mmCIF file of C-alpha atoms in Angstrom:
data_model
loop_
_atom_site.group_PDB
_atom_site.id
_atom_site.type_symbol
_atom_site.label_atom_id
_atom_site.label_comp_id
_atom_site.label_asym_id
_atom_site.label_seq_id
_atom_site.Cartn_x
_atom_site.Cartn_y
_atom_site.Cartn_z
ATOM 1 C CA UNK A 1 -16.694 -5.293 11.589
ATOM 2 C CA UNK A 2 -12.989 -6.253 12.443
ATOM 3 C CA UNK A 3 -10.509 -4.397 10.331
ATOM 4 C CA UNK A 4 -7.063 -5.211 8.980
ATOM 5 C CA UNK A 5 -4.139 -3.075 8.473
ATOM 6 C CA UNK A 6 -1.303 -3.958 6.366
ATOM 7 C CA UNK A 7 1.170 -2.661 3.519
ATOM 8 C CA UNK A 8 0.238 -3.750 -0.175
ATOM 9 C CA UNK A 9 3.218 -6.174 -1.270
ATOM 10 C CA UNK A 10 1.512 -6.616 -4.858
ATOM 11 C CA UNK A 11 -1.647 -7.134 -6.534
ATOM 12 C CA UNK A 12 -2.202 -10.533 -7.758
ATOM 13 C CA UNK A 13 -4.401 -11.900 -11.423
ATOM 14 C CA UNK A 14 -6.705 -14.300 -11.700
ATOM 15 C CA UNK A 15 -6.488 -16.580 -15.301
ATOM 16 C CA UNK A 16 -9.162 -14.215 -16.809
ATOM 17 C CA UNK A 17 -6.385 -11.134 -16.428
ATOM 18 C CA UNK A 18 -8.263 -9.554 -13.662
ATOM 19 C CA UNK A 19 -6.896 -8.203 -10.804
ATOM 20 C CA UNK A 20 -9.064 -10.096 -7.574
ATOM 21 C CA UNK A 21 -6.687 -10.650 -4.695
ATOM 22 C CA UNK A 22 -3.697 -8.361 -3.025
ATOM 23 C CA UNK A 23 -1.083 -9.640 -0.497
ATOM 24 C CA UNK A 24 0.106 -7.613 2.274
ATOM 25 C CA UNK A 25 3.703 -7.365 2.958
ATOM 26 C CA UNK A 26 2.475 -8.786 6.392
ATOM 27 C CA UNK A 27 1.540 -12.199 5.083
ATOM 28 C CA UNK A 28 -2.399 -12.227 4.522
ATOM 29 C CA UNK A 29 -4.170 -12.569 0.999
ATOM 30 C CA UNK A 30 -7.132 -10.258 0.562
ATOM 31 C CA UNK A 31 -9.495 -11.385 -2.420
ATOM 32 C CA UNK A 32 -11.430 -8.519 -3.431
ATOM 33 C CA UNK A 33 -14.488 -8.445 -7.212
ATOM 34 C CA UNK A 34 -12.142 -7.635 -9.990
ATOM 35 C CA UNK A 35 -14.574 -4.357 -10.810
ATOM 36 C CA UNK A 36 -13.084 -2.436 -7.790
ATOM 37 C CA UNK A 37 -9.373 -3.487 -7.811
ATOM 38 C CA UNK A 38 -8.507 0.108 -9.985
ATOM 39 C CA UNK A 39 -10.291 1.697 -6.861
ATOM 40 C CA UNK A 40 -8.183 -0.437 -4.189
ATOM 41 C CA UNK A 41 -5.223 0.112 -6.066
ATOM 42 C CA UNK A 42 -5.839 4.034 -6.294
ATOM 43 C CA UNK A 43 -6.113 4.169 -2.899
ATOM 44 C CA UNK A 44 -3.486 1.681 -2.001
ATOM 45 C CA UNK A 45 -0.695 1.312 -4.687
ATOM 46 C CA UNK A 46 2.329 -1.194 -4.077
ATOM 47 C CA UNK A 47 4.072 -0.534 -1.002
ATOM 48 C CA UNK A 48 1.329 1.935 0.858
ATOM 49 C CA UNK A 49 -1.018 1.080 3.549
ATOM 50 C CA UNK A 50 -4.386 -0.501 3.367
ATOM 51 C CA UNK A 51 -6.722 -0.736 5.617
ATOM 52 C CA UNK A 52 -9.416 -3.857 4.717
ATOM 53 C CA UNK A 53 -12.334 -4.613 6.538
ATOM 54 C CA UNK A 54 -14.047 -8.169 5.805
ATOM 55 C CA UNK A 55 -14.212 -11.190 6.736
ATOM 56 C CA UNK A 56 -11.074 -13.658 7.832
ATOM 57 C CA UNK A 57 -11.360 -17.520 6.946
ATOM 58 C CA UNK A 58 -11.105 -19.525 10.022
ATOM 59 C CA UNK A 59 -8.351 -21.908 8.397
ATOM 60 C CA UNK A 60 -6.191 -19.506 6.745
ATOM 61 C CA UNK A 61 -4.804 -16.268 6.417
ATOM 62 C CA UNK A 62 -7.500 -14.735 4.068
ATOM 63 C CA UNK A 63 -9.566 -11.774 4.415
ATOM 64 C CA UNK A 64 -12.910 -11.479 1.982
ATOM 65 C CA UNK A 65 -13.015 -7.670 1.516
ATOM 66 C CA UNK A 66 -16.166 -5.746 2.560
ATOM 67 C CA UNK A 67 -14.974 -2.108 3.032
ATOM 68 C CA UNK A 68 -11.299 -0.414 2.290
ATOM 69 C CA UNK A 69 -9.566 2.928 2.844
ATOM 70 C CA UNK A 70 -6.056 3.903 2.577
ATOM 71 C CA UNK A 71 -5.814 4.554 6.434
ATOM 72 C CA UNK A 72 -8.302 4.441 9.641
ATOM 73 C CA UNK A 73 -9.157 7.978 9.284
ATOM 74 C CA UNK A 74 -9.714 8.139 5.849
ATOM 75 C CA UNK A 75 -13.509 7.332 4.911
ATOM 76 C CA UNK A 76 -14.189 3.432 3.873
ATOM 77 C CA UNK A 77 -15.168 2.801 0.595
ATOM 78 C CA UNK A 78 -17.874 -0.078 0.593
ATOM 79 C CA UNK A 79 -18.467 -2.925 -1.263
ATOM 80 C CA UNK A 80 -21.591 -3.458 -2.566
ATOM 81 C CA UNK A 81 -21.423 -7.278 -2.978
ATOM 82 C CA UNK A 82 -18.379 -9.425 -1.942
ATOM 83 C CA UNK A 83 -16.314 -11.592 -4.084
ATOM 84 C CA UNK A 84 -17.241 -15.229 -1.934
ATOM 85 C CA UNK A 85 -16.202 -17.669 -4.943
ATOM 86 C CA UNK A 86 -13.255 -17.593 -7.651
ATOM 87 C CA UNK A 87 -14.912 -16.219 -10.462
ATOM 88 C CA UNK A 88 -11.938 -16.154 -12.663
ATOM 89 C CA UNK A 89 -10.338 -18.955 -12.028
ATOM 90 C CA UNK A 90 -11.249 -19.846 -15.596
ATOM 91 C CA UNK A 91 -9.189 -18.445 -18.277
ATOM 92 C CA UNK A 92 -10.616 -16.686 -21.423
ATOM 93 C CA UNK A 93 -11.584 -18.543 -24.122
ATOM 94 C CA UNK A 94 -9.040 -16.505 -25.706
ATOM 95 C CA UNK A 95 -6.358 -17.147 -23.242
ATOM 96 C CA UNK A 96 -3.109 -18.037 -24.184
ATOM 97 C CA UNK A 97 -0.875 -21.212 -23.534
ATOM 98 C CA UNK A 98 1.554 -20.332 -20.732
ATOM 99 C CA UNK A 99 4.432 -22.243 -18.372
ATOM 100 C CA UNK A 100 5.959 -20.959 -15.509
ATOM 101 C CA UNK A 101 8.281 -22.130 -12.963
ATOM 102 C CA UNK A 102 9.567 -21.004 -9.753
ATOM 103 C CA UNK A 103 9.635 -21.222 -6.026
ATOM 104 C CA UNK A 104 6.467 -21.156 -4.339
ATOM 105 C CA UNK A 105 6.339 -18.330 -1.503
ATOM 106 C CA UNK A 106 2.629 -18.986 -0.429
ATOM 107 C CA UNK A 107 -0.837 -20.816 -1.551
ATOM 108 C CA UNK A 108 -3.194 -18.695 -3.075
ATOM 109 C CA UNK A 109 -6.553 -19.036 -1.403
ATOM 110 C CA UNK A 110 -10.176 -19.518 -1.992
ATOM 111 C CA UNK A 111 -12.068 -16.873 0.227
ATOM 112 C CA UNK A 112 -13.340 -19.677 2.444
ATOM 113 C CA UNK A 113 -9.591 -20.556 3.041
ATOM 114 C CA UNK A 114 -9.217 -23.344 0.904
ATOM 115 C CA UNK A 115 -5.741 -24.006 -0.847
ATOM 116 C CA UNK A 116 -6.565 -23.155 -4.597
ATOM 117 C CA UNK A 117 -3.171 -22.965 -6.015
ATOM 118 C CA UNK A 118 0.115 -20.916 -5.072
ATOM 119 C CA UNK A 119 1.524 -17.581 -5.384
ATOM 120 C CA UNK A 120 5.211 -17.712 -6.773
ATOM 121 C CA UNK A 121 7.747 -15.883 -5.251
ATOM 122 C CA UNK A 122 7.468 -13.059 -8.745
ATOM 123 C CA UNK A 123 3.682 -12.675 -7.652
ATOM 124 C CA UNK A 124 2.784 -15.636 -10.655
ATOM 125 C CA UNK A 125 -0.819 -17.497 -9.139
ATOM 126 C CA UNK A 126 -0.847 -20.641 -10.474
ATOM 127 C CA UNK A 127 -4.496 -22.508 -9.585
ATOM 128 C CA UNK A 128 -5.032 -25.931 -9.904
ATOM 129 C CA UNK A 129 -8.488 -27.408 -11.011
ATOM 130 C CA UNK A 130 -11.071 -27.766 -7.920
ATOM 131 C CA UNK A 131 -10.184 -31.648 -6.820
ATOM 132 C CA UNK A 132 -6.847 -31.459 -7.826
ATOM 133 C CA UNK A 133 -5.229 -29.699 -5.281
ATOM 134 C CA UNK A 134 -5.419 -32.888 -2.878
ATOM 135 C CA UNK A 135 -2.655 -34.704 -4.922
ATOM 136 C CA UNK A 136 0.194 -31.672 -5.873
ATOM 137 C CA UNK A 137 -0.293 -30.193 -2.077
ATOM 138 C CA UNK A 138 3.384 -30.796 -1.247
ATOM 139 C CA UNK A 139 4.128 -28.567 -4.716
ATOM 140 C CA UNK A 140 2.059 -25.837 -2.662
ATOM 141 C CA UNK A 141 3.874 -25.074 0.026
ATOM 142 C CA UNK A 142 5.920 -22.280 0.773
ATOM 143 C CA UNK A 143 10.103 -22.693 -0.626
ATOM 144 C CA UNK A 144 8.647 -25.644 -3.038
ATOM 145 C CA UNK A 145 9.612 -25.763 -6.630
ATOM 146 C CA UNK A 146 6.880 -25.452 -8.988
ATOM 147 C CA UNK A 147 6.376 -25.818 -12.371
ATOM 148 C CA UNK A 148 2.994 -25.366 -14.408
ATOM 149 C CA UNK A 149 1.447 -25.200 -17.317
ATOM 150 C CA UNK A 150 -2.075 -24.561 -18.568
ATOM 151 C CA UNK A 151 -4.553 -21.235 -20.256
ATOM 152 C CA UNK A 152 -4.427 -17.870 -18.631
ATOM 153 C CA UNK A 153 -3.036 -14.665 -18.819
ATOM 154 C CA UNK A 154 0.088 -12.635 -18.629
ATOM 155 C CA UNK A 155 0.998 -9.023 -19.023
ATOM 156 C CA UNK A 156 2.009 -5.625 -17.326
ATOM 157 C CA UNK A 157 -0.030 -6.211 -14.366
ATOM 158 C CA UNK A 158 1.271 -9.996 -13.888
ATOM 159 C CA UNK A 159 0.874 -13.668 -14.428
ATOM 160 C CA UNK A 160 -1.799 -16.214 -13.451
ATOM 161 C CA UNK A 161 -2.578 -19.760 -15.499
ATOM 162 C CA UNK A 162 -4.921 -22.569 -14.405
ATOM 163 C CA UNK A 163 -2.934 -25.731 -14.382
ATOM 164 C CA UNK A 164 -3.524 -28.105 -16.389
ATOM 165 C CA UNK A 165 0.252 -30.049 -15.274
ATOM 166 C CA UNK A 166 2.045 -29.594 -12.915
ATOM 167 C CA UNK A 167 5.510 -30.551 -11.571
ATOM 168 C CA UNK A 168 8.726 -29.982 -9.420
ATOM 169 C CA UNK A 169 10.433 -28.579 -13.074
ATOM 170 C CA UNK A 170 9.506 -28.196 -16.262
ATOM 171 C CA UNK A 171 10.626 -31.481 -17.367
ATOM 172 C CA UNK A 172 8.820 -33.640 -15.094
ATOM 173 C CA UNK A 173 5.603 -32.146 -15.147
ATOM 174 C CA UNK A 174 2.292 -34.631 -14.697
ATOM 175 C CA UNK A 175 -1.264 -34.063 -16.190
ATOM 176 C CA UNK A 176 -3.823 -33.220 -13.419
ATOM 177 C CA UNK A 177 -7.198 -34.557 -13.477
ATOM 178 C CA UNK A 178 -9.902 -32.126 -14.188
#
């Protein structure tokens, strides 16, 4: 199984609050079930190697974790299921009414390598609604402005909202169709 070494850069939340995704300083987003991201970030705190092993997207640079250790001659831990679909890309019921804006330093990604949203350059994830990504694409690429709004979560451990507008600023943001 092909393996991939890089330094944690920060942990990222879904709109539930859950930790499910990790960048490495090196560029790639690894997505990861939100049950084992204590256990990840245990053995692989902020600025500390990881080594992932999983599964890369063919389209883009994301890596569906199957195995992890904090380096190659440490013992893997294993995963006993993978995290293939976004399971909390919707917000709590509970969830609160958030905005943020900011520059955007990469798309966050679906594990297939889809463009589901972006990662601000603070580490906020703001997803957009599946079929809505198509129309705000040019809002999702890297050194765009973005501004969103929409339910989700923020706290200690980050920020993460699924849009419900979206927009160059706050001021001129546009309702997305759901």
């Amino acid at each position: 199984m092909p393996s991939f070494t890089g330094t944690v850069e920060r942990y990222l939340l879904n709109p539930r609050g859950e930790t499910d995704a990790l960048i490495f300083r090196e560029g790639p987003q690894i997505v990861f079930p939100p049950d084992i991201a204590e256990a990840v970030r245990q053995a692989a705190p902020p600025g500390k190697p990881l080594v992932a092993w999983g599964i890369r997207a063919r389209s883009a640079p994301v890596i569906t974790m199957l195995a992890f250790a904090p380096s190659a001659d440490a013992a893997p831990t294993v995963l006993d299921r993978f995290y293939w679909r976004l399971g909390g890309r919707r917000p709590l019921e509970q969830a609160a009414h958030l905005a943020f804006a900011g520059i955007v330093k990469q798309p966050y990604y679906t594990p297939q390598g889809e463009v589901a949203g972006a990662v601000l350059e603070d580490g906020t994830v703001i997803l957009l609604p599946q079929g809505a990504v198509e129309a705000a694409r040019d809002l999702l690429k890297p050194g765009a402005k973005l501004a969103a709004e929409g339910i989700g979560s923020e706290g200690a451990a980050g920020r993460a909202l699924l849009a419900s507008a979206v927009g160059e600023a706050p001021d001129a943001l546009k309702p997305l169709a759901r």
